[in-house]
């Protein structure tokens, strides 16, 4: 299948692209940084997702994965508005099979920076809107909403023993996801899955269910 993924130069996006390439799909990546993947079935486009006039002209996309995002850098413009524009350009048409938006646990809990939470909350709502609109094409649209993931961007807290212990105290499974684990979810929701749609799939190691009940021993 022909797959378009945004934000493929590092982290979750790169892991998703590598998973699809391992399964012999044709992958196209959009990122404002140069390619970090070399593969005969991979095509990279250096482009900011907000630069609508210079987005590549691609037809017959089977799967769109909106992964590009930022934190504390024009979050609503990048995480939400650009995601909407890209989806409208490539995915709202007959022939689309699946759309997956990479959201965030913060879109469910609100427990992060204000504009980031707002942007990811918008992604969750827009996912349902797209699911309704592409259902007549037999296509699905879901969001995959990770909690903590072991990426380069999170290294500042991963490498801080005190902060890391605080984070683990909040996470029942006592670990964060690897990018490969998130890529497995992405592959399942877009290729294997054909019936689950309009859902916001929270993958956070149980952090959002930690309710801090305190009582006398």
Coordinates of C-alpha atoms in Angstrom, one line a residue:
X1 CA 0.0 0.0 0.0
X2 CA 1.0 3.6 -0.5
X3 CA 1.5 5.3 2.9
X4 CA 2.1 9.0 3.7
X5 CA 3.5 9.8 7.1
X6 CA 4.4 13.2 8.5
X7 CA 7.3 13.8 10.8
X8 CA 9.5 10.9 9.8
X9 CA 13.0 12.2 10.6
X10 CA 13.0 10.9 14.2
X11 CA 11.1 9.4 17.1
X12 CA 7.7 7.9 16.6
X13 CA 7.4 8.9 12.9
X14 CA 10.6 7.3 11.9
X15 CA 9.7 4.1 13.8
X16 CA 6.3 3.9 12.0
X17 CA 7.9 4.5 8.7
X18 CA 10.4 1.7 9.3
X19 CA 7.7 -0.7 10.4
X20 CA 5.7 -0.1 7.2
X21 CA 8.9 -0.5 5.1
X22 CA 9.7 -3.8 6.9
X23 CA 6.3 -5.0 5.6
X24 CA 7.1 -3.9 2.0
X25 CA 4.8 -0.9 1.8
X26 CA 5.6 2.2 -0.3
X27 CA 6.2 5.0 2.2
X28 CA 6.4 8.7 1.6
X29 CA 7.6 11.0 4.4
X30 CA 7.2 14.7 5.0
X31 CA 9.5 16.4 7.5
X32 CA 11.2 19.8 7.8
X33 CA 14.4 18.0 8.5
X34 CA 16.4 15.9 6.0
X35 CA 15.7 12.2 5.7
X36 CA 17.1 9.8 8.3
X37 CA 15.8 6.7 6.4
X38 CA 17.5 5.1 3.4
X39 CA 15.3 2.5 1.7
X40 CA 14.3 1.8 -1.9
X41 CA 10.7 2.1 -1.0
X42 CA 11.0 5.4 0.9
X43 CA 10.6 8.9 -0.6
X44 CA 11.3 11.9 1.6
X45 CA 10.0 15.4 1.1
X46 CA 11.7 18.3 3.1
X47 CA 8.7 20.5 3.9
X48 CA 7.2 22.2 6.9
X49 CA 3.7 20.8 7.3
X50 CA 2.4 24.4 7.6
X51 CA 3.8 25.3 4.1
X52 CA 0.6 24.3 2.4
X53 CA 1.7 25.7 -1.0
X54 CA 4.7 23.4 -1.2
X55 CA 3.3 20.1 0.1
X56 CA 4.0 17.3 -2.4
X57 CA 1.4 16.4 -5.0
X58 CA 0.7 12.8 -4.2
X59 CA -2.3 10.8 -5.4
X60 CA -3.8 7.5 -4.5
X61 CA -2.7 7.5 -0.9
X62 CA -4.0 4.4 0.9
X63 CA -3.0 5.3 4.4
X64 CA -2.3 8.7 6.0
X65 CA -0.6 8.9 9.3
X66 CA -0.5 12.4 10.8
X67 CA 2.5 12.2 13.2
X68 CA 4.2 15.6 12.9
X69 CA 4.0 17.6 16.0
X70 CA 5.7 19.9 18.4
X71 CA 5.5 21.2 22.0
X72 CA 5.7 24.8 22.9
X73 CA 6.2 25.9 19.3
X74 CA 3.1 27.1 17.6
X75 CA 1.4 24.0 18.8
X76 CA -2.1 24.7 17.5
X77 CA -0.8 25.7 14.1
X78 CA 1.4 22.6 13.7
X79 CA -0.4 20.0 15.8
X80 CA -3.9 20.8 14.8
X81 CA -4.3 23.2 11.9
X82 CA -1.6 21.6 9.7
X83 CA -3.0 18.2 10.5
X84 CA -6.4 19.3 9.3
X85 CA -5.1 20.8 6.1
X86 CA -3.0 17.7 5.3
X87 CA -5.9 15.4 6.0
X88 CA -8.3 17.4 3.8
X89 CA -5.7 17.4 1.0
X90 CA -4.8 13.8 0.9
X91 CA -7.5 11.7 2.6
X92 CA -11.0 12.9 2.1
X93 CA -11.7 11.0 -1.1
X94 CA -12.7 7.6 -2.4
X95 CA -9.8 5.1 -2.3
X96 CA -8.5 6.1 1.1
X97 CA -8.2 3.1 3.4
X98 CA -7.3 4.6 6.8
X99 CA -6.3 7.7 8.6
X100 CA -4.4 7.7 11.9
X101 CA -3.7 10.8 13.9
X102 CA -1.1 10.7 16.6
X103 CA -2.7 12.5 19.5
X104 CA -1.6 12.5 23.1
X105 CA -2.7 11.3 26.5
X106 CA -2.6 15.0 27.4
X107 CA -5.6 15.5 25.1
X108 CA -7.6 13.3 27.5
X109 CA -6.2 14.5 30.8
X110 CA -5.3 18.2 30.1
X111 CA -2.2 17.7 32.2
X112 CA 0.5 19.4 30.2
X113 CA 1.2 22.8 28.6
X114 CA -2.0 24.7 27.8
X115 CA -1.6 25.2 24.0
X116 CA -0.3 21.6 23.6
X117 CA -3.3 20.1 25.5
X118 CA -5.7 22.3 23.4
X119 CA -4.1 21.2 20.2
X120 CA -4.2 17.5 21.0
X121 CA -7.8 17.8 22.3
X122 CA -8.7 19.3 18.9
X123 CA -7.0 16.3 17.2
X124 CA -9.2 13.9 19.2
X125 CA -12.4 15.8 18.1
X126 CA -11.3 16.1 14.5
X127 CA -10.6 12.4 14.4
X128 CA -14.3 11.7 15.0
X129 CA -15.3 14.2 12.3
X130 CA -13.0 12.5 9.7
X131 CA -14.2 9.1 10.7
X132 CA -17.8 10.0 9.9
X133 CA -16.8 11.6 6.6
X134 CA -14.7 8.8 5.2
X135 CA -16.9 5.9 6.4
X136 CA -18.8 6.0 3.1
X137 CA -15.5 5.0 1.4
X138 CA -15.2 2.0 3.8
X139 CA -12.3 3.7 5.5
X140 CA -11.4 4.1 9.2
X141 CA -10.0 7.0 11.2
X142 CA -8.7 6.8 14.7
X143 CA -6.2 8.6 16.9
X144 CA -3.4 6.9 18.7
X145 CA -2.7 8.8 21.9
X146 CA 0.5 7.9 23.7
X147 CA 1.6 8.8 27.2
X148 CA 5.3 8.7 27.8
X149 CA 7.5 7.5 24.9
X150 CA 11.3 6.9 24.8
X151 CA 12.2 9.5 22.2
X152 CA 15.0 12.0 21.7
X153 CA 12.7 14.9 22.6
X154 CA 12.0 13.4 26.0
X155 CA 15.6 12.7 26.9
X156 CA 15.8 15.7 29.2
X157 CA 13.5 14.0 31.7
X158 CA 14.6 10.4 31.0
X159 CA 18.1 11.4 32.0
X160 CA 17.1 13.1 35.2
X161 CA 16.9 10.5 38.0
X162 CA 14.7 12.5 40.3
X163 CA 12.2 13.5 37.6
X164 CA 12.2 10.0 36.1
X165 CA 11.4 8.5 39.5
X166 CA 8.4 10.9 39.9
X167 CA 7.2 9.9 36.5
X168 CA 7.5 6.2 37.2
X169 CA 5.5 6.8 40.5
X170 CA 2.7 8.0 38.3
X171 CA 2.9 5.2 35.8
X172 CA 1.4 1.8 37.0
X173 CA 3.4 -0.3 34.4
X174 CA 6.6 1.5 35.6
X175 CA 7.9 2.0 32.1
X176 CA 7.4 4.2 29.0
X177 CA 6.7 2.9 25.5
X178 CA 9.4 2.4 22.9
X179 CA 8.8 4.0 19.6
X180 CA 8.6 0.5 18.1
X181 CA 5.7 -0.3 20.4
X182 CA 3.8 2.8 19.2
X183 CA 4.6 1.8 15.6
X184 CA 3.0 -1.6 16.2
X185 CA -0.2 0.1 17.3
X186 CA 0.0 2.4 14.3
X187 CA 0.3 -0.6 11.9
X188 CA -2.5 -2.5 13.6
X189 CA -4.9 0.4 13.5
X190 CA -4.3 1.2 9.8
X191 CA -3.6 -2.2 8.2
X192 CA -5.1 -4.9 10.4
X193 CA -8.1 -3.0 11.7
X194 CA -11.1 -2.6 9.4
X195 CA -13.9 -2.0 11.9
X196 CA -12.8 0.2 14.8
X197 CA -13.2 3.8 13.8
X198 CA -13.8 7.2 15.4
X199 CA -11.9 6.1 18.5
X200 CA -9.2 7.8 20.6
X201 CA -6.9 5.0 21.6
X202 CA -5.1 5.8 24.8
X203 CA -1.7 4.1 25.3
X204 CA -0.1 5.4 28.4
X205 CA 1.0 2.6 30.7
X206 CA -2.0 3.2 32.9
X207 CA -0.9 6.7 33.9
X208 CA -4.4 8.2 33.4
X209 CA -6.0 5.6 35.7
X210 CA -3.7 6.4 38.6
X211 CA -6.2 7.9 41.1
X212 CA -4.0 8.4 44.2
X213 CA -6.5 6.8 46.7
X214 CA -5.2 7.4 50.2
X215 CA -6.5 5.6 53.3
X216 CA -5.4 4.5 56.7
X217 CA -3.4 1.2 56.7

